Tab-separated table of C-alpha atoms and ligand atoms in Angstrom:
chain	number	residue	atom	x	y	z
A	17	UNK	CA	82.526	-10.874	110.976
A	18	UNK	CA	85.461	-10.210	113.377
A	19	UNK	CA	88.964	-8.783	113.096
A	20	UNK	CA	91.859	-8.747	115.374
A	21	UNK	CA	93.408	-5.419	114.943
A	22	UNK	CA	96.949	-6.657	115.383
A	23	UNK	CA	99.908	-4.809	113.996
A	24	UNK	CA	100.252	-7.502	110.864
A	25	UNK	CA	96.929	-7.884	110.254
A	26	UNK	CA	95.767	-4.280	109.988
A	27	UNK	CA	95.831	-4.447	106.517
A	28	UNK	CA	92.889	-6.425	106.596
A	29	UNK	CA	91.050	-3.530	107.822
A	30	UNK	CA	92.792	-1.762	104.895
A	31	UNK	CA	91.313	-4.507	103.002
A	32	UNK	CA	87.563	-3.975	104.765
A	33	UNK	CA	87.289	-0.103	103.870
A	34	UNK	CA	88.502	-1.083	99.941
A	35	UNK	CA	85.926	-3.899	99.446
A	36	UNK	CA	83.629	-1.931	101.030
A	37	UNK	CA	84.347	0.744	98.483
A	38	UNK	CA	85.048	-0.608	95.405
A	39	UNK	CA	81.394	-1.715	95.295
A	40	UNK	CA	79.346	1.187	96.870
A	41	UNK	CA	80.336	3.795	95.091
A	42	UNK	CA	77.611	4.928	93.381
A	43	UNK	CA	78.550	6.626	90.209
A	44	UNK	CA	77.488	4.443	87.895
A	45	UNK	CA	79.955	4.405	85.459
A	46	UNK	CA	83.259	4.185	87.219
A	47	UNK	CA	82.992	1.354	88.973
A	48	UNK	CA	80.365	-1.614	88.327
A	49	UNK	CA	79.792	-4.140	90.106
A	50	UNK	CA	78.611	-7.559	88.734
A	51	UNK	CA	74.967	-8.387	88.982
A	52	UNK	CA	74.681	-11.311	91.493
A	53	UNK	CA	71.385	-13.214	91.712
A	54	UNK	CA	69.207	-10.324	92.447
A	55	UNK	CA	67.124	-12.379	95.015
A	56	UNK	CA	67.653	-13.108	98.419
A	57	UNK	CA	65.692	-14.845	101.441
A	58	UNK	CA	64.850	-13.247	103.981
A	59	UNK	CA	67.164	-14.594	106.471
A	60	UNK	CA	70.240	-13.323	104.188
A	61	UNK	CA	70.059	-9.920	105.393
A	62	UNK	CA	72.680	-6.992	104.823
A	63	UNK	CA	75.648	-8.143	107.245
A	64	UNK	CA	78.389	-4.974	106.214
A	65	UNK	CA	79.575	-4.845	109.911
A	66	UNK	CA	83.164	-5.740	110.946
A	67	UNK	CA	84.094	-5.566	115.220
A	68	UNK	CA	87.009	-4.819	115.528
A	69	UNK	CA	87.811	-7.386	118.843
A	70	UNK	CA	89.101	-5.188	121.625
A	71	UNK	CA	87.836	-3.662	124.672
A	72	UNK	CA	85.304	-1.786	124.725
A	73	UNK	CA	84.894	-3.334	120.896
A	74	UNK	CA	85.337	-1.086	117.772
A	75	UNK	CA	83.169	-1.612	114.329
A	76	UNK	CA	83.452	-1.040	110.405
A	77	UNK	CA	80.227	-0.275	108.866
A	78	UNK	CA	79.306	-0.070	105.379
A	79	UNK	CA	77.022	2.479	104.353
A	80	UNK	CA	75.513	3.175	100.949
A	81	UNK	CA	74.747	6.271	99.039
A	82	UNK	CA	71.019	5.892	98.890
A	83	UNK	CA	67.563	7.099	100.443
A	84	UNK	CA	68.041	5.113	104.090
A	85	UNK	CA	64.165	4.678	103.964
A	86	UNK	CA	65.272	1.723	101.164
A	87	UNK	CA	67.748	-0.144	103.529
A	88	UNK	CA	67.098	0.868	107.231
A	89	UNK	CA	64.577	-2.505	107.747
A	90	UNK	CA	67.010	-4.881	105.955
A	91	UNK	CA	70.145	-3.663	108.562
A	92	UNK	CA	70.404	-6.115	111.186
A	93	UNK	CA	69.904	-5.409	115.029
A	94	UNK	CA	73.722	-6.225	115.555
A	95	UNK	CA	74.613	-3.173	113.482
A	96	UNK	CA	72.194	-0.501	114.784
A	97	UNK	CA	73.240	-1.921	118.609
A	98	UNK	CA	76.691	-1.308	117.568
A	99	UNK	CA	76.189	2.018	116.154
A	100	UNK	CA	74.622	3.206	119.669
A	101	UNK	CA	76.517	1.513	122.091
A	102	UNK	CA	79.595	3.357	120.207
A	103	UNK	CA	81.101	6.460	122.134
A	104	UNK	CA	82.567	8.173	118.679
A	105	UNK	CA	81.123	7.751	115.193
A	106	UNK	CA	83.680	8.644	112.492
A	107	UNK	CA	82.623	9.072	108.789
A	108	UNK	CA	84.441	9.714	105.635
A	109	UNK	CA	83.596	13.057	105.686
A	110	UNK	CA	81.154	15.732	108.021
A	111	UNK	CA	78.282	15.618	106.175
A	112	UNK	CA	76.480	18.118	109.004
A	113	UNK	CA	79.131	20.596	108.975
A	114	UNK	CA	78.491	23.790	106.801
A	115	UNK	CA	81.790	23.957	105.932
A	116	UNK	CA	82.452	20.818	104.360
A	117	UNK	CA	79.293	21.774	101.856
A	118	UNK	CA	80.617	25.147	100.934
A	119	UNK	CA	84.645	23.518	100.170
A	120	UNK	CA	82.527	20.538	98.634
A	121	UNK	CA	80.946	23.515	96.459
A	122	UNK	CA	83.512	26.035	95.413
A	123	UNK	CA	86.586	23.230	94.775
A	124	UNK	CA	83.791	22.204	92.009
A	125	UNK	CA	83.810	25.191	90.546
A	126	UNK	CA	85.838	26.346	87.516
A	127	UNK	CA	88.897	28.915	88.216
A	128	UNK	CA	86.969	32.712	88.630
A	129	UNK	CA	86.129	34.394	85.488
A	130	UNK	CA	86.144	30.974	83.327
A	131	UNK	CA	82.788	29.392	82.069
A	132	UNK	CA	82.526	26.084	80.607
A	133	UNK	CA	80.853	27.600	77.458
A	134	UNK	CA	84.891	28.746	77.218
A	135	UNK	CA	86.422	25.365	78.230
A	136	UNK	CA	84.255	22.853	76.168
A	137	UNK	CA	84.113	21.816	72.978
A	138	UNK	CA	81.533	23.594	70.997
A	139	UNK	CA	79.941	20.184	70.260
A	140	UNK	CA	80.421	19.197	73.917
A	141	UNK	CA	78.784	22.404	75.599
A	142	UNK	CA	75.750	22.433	72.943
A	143	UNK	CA	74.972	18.901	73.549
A	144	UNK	CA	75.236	19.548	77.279
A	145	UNK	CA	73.036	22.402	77.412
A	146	UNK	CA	70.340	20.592	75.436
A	147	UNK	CA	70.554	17.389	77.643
A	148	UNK	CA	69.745	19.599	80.633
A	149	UNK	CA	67.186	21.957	79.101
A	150	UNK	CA	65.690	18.377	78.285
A	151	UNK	CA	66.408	17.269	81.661
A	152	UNK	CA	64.861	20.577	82.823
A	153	UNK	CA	61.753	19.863	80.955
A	154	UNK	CA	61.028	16.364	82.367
A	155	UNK	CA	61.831	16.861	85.954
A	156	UNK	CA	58.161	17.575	86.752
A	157	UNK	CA	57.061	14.344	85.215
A	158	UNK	CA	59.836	12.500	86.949
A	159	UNK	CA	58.680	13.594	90.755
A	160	UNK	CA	56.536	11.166	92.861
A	161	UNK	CA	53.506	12.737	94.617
A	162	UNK	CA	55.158	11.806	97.589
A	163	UNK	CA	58.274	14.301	96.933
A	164	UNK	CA	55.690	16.968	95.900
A	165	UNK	CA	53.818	16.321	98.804
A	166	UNK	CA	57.094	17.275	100.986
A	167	UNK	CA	57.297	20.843	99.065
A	168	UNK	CA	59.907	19.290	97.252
A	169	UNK	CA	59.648	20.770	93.800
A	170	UNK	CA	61.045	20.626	89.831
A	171	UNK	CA	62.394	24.157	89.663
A	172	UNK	CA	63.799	24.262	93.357
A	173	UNK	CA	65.178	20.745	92.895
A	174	UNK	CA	66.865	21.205	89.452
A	175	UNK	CA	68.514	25.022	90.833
A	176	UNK	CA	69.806	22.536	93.647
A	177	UNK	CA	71.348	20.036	91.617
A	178	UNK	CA	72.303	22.095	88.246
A	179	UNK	CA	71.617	25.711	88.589
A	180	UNK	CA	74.885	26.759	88.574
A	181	UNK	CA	75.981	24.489	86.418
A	182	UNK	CA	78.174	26.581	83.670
A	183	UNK	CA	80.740	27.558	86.359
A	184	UNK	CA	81.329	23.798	87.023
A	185	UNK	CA	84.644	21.886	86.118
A	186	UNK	CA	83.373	18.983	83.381
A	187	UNK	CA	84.489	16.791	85.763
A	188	UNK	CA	81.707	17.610	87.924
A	189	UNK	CA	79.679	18.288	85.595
A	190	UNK	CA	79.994	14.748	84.155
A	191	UNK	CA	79.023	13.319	87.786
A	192	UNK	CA	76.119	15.683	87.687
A	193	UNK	CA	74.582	14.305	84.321
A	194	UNK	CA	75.108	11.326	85.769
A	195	UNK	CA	72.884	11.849	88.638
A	196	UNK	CA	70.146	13.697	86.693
A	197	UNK	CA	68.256	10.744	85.680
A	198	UNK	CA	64.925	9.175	86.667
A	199	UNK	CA	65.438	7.199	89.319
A	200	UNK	CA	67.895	9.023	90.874
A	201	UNK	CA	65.715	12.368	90.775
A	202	UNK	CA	62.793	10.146	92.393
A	203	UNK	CA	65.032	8.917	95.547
A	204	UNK	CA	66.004	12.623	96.141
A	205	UNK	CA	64.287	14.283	99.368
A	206	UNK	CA	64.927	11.425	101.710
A	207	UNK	CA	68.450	11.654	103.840
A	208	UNK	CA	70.887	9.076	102.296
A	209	UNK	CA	71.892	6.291	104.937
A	210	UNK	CA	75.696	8.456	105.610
A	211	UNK	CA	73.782	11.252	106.109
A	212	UNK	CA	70.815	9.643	108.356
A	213	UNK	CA	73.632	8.106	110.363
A	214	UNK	CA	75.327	11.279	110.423
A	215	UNK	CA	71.786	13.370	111.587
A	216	UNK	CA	71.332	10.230	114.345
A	217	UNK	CA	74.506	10.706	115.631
A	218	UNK	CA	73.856	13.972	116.450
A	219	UNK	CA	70.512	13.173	117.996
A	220	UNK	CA	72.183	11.088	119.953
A	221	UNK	CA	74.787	13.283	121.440
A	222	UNK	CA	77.277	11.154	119.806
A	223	UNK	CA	81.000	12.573	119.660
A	224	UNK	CA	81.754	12.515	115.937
A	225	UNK	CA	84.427	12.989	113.481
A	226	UNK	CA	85.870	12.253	109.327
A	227	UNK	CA	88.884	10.686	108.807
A	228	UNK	CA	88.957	12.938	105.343
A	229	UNK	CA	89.225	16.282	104.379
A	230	UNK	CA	87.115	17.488	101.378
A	231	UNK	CA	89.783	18.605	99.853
A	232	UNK	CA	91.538	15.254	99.395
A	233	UNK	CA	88.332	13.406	98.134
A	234	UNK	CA	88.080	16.431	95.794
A	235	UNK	CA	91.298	17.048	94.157
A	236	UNK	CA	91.898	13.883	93.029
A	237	UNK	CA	89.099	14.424	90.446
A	238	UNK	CA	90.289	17.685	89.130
A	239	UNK	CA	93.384	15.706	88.517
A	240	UNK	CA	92.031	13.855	85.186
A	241	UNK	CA	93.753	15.882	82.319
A	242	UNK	CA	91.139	17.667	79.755
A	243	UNK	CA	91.476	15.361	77.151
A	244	UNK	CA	90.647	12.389	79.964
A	245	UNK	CA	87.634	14.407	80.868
A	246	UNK	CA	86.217	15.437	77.480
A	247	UNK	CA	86.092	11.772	76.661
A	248	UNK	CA	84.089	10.695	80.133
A	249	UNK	CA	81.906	13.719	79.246
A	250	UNK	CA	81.159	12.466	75.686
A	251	UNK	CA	80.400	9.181	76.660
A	252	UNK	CA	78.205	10.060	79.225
A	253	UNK	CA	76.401	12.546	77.071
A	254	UNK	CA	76.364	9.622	74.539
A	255	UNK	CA	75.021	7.226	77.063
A	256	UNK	CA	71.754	10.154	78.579
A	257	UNK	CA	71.293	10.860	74.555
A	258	UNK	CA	70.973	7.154	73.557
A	259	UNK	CA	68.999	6.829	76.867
A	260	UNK	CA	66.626	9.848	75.822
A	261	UNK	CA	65.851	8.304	72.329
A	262	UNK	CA	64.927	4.866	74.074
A	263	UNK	CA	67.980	2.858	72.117
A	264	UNK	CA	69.683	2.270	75.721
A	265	UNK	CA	69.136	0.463	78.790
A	266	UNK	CA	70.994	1.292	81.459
A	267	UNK	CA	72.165	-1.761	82.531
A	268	UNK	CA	73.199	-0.575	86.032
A	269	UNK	CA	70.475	0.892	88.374
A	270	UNK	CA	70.446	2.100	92.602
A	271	UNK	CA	68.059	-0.201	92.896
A	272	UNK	CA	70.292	-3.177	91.686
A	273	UNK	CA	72.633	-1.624	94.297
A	274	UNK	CA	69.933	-1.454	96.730
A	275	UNK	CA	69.077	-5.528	96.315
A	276	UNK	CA	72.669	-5.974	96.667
A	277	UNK	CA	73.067	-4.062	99.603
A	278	UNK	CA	70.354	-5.046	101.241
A	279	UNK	CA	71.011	-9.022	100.311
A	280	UNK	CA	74.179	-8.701	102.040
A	281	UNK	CA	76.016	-10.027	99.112
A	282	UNK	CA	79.176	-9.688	99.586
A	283	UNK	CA	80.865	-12.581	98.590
A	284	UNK	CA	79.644	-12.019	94.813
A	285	UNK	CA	80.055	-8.309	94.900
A	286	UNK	CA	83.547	-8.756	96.255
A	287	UNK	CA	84.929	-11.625	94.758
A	288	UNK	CA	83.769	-10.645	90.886
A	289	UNK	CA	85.067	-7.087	90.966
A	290	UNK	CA	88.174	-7.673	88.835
A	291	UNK	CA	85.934	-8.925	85.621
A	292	UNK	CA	84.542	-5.018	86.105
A	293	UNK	CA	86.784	-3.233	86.253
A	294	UNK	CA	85.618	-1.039	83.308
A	295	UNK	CA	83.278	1.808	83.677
A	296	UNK	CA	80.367	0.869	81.300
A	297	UNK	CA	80.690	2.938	78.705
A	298	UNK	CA	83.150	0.635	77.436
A	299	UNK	CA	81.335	-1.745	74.628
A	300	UNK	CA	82.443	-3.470	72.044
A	301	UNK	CA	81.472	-0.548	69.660
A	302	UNK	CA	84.244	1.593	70.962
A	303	UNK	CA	87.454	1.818	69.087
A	304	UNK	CA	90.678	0.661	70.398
A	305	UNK	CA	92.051	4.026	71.290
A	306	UNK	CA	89.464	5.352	72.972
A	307	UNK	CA	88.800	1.984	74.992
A	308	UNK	CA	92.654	3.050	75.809
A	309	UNK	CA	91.569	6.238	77.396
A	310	UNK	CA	88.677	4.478	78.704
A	311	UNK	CA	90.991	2.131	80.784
A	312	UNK	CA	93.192	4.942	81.516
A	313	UNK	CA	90.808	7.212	83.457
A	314	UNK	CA	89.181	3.866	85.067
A	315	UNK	CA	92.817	3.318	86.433
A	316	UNK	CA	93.807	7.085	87.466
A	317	UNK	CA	90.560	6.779	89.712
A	318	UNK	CA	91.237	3.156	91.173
A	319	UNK	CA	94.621	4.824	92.130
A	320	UNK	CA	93.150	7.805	93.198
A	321	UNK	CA	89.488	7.570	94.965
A	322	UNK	CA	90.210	3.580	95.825
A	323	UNK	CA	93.877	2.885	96.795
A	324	UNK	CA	95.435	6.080	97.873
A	325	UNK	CA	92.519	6.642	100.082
A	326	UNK	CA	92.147	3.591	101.455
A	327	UNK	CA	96.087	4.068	102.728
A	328	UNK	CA	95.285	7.255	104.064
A	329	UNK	CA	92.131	6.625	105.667
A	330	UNK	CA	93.139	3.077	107.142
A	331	UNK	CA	96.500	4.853	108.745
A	332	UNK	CA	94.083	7.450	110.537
A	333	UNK	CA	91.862	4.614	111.804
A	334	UNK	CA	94.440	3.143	112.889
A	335	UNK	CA	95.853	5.974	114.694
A	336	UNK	CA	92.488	6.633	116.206
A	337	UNK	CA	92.137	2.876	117.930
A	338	UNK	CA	95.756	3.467	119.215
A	339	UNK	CA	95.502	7.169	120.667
A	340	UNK	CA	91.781	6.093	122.142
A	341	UNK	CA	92.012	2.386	123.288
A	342	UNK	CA	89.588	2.433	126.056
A	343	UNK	CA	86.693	3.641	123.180
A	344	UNK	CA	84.296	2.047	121.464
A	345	UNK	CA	84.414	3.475	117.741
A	346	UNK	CA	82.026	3.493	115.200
A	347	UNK	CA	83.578	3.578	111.600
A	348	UNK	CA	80.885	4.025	109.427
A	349	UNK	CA	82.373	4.247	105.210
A	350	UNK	CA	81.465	4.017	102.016
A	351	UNK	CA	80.217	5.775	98.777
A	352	UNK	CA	82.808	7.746	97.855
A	353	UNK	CA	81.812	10.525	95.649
A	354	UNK	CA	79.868	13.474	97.009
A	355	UNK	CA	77.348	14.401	94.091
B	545	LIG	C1	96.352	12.956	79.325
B	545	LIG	O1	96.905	11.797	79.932
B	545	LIG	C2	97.079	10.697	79.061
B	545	LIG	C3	97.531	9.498	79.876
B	545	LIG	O2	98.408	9.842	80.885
B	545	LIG	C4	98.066	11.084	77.957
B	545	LIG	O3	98.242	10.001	77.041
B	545	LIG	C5	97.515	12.308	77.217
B	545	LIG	O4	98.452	12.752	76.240
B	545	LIG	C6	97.239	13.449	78.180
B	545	LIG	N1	96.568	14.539	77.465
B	545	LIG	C7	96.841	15.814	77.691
B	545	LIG	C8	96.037	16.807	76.914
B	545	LIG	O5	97.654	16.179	78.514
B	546	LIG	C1	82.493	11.805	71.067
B	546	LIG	O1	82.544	10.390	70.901
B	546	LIG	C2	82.221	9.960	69.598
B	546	LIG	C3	82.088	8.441	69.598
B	546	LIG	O2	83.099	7.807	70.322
B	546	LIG	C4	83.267	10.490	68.641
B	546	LIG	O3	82.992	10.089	67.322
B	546	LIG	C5	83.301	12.021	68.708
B	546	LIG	O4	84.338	12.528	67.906
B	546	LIG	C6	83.505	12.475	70.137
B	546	LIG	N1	83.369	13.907	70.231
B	546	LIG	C7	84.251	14.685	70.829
B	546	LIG	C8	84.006	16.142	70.816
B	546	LIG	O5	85.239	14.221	71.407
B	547	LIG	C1	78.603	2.219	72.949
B	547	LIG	O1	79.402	3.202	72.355
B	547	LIG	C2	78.792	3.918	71.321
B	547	LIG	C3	79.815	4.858	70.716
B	547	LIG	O2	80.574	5.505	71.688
B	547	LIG	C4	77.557	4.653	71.879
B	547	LIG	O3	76.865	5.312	70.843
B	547	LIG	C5	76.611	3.666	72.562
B	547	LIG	O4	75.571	4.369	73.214
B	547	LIG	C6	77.379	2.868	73.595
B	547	LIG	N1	76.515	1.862	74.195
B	547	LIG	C7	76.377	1.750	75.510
B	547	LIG	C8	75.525	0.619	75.985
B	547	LIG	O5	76.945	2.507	76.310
């Protein structure tokens, strides 16, 4: 796919970071995306690069928030030549840097002194603390022999993910429950493709950069009010409990993502989005006004993580191209939130 990056039509390349976006992220709740066929030949590979015609030539790269040991065979040659014949590789954030962990880290955190067991409902925080003491429990069973054969382990893994988990904002703490499930505990251990891109670019001597600062792909979350955020914390709790007594089917898996990703499908994952909008929480069981609140928080973050970001971030590409025409850039985007 190719774009001339004139003046009028760089809002296509506005356009190319959103799509990209809208359908990677991978929290599975806020944004779903439809379920295309889930097969594929074999000649429909993954095609998520955009040049960028100019000279030396500049590209848009999707990535995906996933192990890159599921993808890296289905991404074409074009894309991988791109990526090293690029001078500067720019990703949302710096994924190597130390720093951006330990912001990552502490603008998660609740303000000093407060504990969620003081925040939450009583209902809310004893549910929670079951659902991870369950959680806790299973983790063991959940590991592959290959993760365990890595050192990777239960205890170490669970501190990593949740051990400090009662000085988290619910906000985070919502994403986190999110993430502690089955297959996502068995695809940790491997780099995801961001960060493998990152790691290669490194290798490689690469100059690198982020056209964000943790702090804006942060705040925007803390921004939900509490009511906003005790609801997406109930439901989710609702959805792991129903999950845990084998009533539920999540109907949204990484691994759907991964077909899709790896099918190239864009067309269907792109064109579809508005019929899905909602997060999935939202069934026909749930009354009116909480569907309202449902809708509400689905359209604070469309604002927020989707929209507002895509302005910012396509205004610093954009600025990037023109302050550095004579090279070859490497935008690789996508999954948005940083679990
Ligand atoms: C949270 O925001 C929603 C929508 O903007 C509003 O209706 C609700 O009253 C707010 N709740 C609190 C506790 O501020
Ligand atoms: C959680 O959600 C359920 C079902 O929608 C509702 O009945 C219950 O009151 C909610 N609990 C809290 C603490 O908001
Ligand atoms: C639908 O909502 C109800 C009440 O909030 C909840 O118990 C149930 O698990 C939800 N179903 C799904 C598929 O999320």
């Amino acid at each position: 796919m190719t774009i001339q990056l004139k003046r009028k039509q760089l809002h296509l390349a506005y356009s190319v970071i959103l799509l990209i976006r809208l359908c990677l992220l991978p929290s599975p709740w806020l944004y779903q995306c439809p379920h295309p066929p889930t097969f594929c030949s074999q000649s429909e590979l993954n095609s998520f690069l955009w040049t960028i015609k100019r000279d030396p030539p500049s590209y848009f790269f999707g990535t995906i928030h996933v192990p890159y040991t599921r993808v890296w065979d289905f991404i074409p040659e074009n894309s991988k030549k791109a990526f090293q014949q690029s001078h500067i590789v720019y990703f949302e954030l710096d994924l190597t840097d130390p720093y951006t962990i330990s912001a990552l880290t502490s603008c998660q955190l609740l303000p000093q002194g407060e504990n969620l067991q003081d925040v939450l409902p009583r209902d809310i925080y004893r549910r929670l603390k079951r659902h991870l003491e369950y959680v806790k429990l299973m983790m063991p069973s959940w590991m592959t022999p290959d993760q365990r054969g890595k050192g990777l382990y239960a205890d170490y893994l669970f501190n990593a993910i949740a051990g400090n988990w009662e000085r988290k904002r619910p906000v985070w703490v919502m994403l986190m429950v999110n993430s502690l499930t089955e297959v996502d505990i068995k695809s940790r251990g491997v780099p995801v493709l961001d960060l493998y891109l990152a790691q290669e670019a490194e290798r490689l001597r690469k100059q690198t950069g982020a056209v964000e600062k943790v702090e804006e792909q942060c705040h925007p979350l803390n921004g939900l009010n509490f009511s906003q955020v005790i609801f997406a914390l109930n439901q989710t709790l609702l959805q792991q409990e129903s999950l845990r007594a084998g009533s539920l089917q999540i109907p949204y898996t990484t691994e759907d993502l991964i077909k899709h990703y790896n099918c190239g499908d864009l067309n269907s994952i792109i064109f579809n989005h508005d019929t899905s909008q909602v997060p999935n929480f939202i069934n026909a069981t749930l009354p009116p006004h909480e569907r309202v609140t449902a809708q509400e928080i689905d359209d604070y973050f469309r604002q927020e993580l989707i929209y507002k970001r895509n302005e910012r971030m396509g205004k610093r590409v954009k600025d990037l191209l023109e302050e550095y025409p004579d090279k070859s850039f490497f935008f690789a985007f996508g999954a948005g939130i940083q679990r």
